[in-house]
Amino acid sequence: MTGRRLLLANADVRISYVVAKGASPLYRNAIGDELVYVESGAAVVESVFGVVPVRQGDQVLMPRATTHRWLPTGDAPLRAYVIEASSHITPPKRYLSKFGQLLENSPYCERDLHGPLEIPLVEDTEVEVLVKHRAGNEVIGTRMVYATHPFDVVGWDGCLYPYTFNIADFEPITGRVHQPPPAHQAFEATNFVICNFVPRKVDYHPLSIPVPYYHSNVDSDEIMFYCGGNYEARKGSGIAHGSVSVHPGGYAHGPQPGAYERSIGVEYFDELAVMVDTFRPLQLGEGALACEDPAYAWTWSGRGPGLA
Ligand SMILES: [Fe+2]
């Protein structure tokens, strides 16, 4: 049993939500890297590079054109927020030394990245692999049948392979005054970035107001997936665990009415969210259109559909 709904997309990135109980087919995405955030459940991902165990909170980086399959484990279904790029997804360049190592001021380091284990040697014939690829501007799929199993390999060399990073290992960067979103950045790709908002100590200047200031995204659409804890700045807006908010570029937004006052003196935010900021506009997919909350955009005004 697998359900997949497309939430948002443009030429650079496609964001979907997936619920899966059974094994996926063998598959590869020839368009770009995928970063799969596991909201809940567990799985084993088998690939030509080896087996990658996956648990709740993992961000699974699957490189472009890697033949693989997902095998959910345990009784609960696997719930995942899938970010598909049209490019590679990498650590931001500013986190890396000129030799390519993660610097000490990066919010994560090599110890937090977990690569594949043993190769799942499989011998078989006439094996079907689903390939997602482009034809002009269209995203299409092709079923390919291989004479031998793609996991029937001796070994591999190189620096391109799947790995996991658990969001609990993201060390938040905090300050006396509000830290802007780049402090939360985890990964970058062509024309979008991925940021992790994790439980953290908040601004500790004696006059600080811990929730963010009002802002409009001059250069990006801002997509937040609220995947744990309480999101203090959005209290009273209808945002809850599992919500996805879309703030298109140019629209001013910020904490809900009353959030500034409530946040004064607060020392810790227990929030967990994965943000995608895109530098080109997104289109809504069928999954987003099916669950839109028309009252959300009006929650700053206190007026509008669904409000007195
Ligand atoms: Fe924002």
Short mmCIF file of N, CA, C and O and ligand atoms in Angstrom, two decimals, residues 215 217 222 234 247 253, ligand 1:
data_model
loop_
_atom_site.label_atom_id
_atom_site.label_comp_id
_atom_site.label_asym_id
_atom_site.label_seq_id
_atom_site.Cartn_x
_atom_site.Cartn_y
_atom_site.Cartn_z
N HIS A 215 8.56 39.73 7.98
CA HIS A 215 9.43 39.80 6.81
C HIS A 215 8.66 39.38 5.57
O HIS A 215 7.61 38.73 5.68
N ASN A 217 9.63 37.47 1.81
CA ASN A 217 10.72 36.78 1.13
C ASN A 217 10.92 37.45 -0.21
O ASN A 217 10.15 37.25 -1.14
N GLU A 222 8.57 30.23 0.42
CA GLU A 222 9.00 29.58 1.68
C GLU A 222 8.00 28.50 2.07
O GLU A 222 6.82 28.79 2.29
N ARG A 234 3.54 30.46 15.39
CA ARG A 234 2.32 30.24 14.59
C ARG A 234 1.14 29.81 15.46
O ARG A 234 0.12 29.36 14.93
N HIS A 247 4.39 30.29 1.88
CA HIS A 247 4.45 31.75 1.88
C HIS A 247 5.15 32.18 0.60
O HIS A 247 6.37 32.15 0.51
N HIS A 253 4.89 38.27 6.20
CA HIS A 253 4.35 37.34 7.19
C HIS A 253 5.25 37.35 8.42
O HIS A 253 6.34 37.89 8.40
FE FE B 1 9.30 33.45 6.57
#
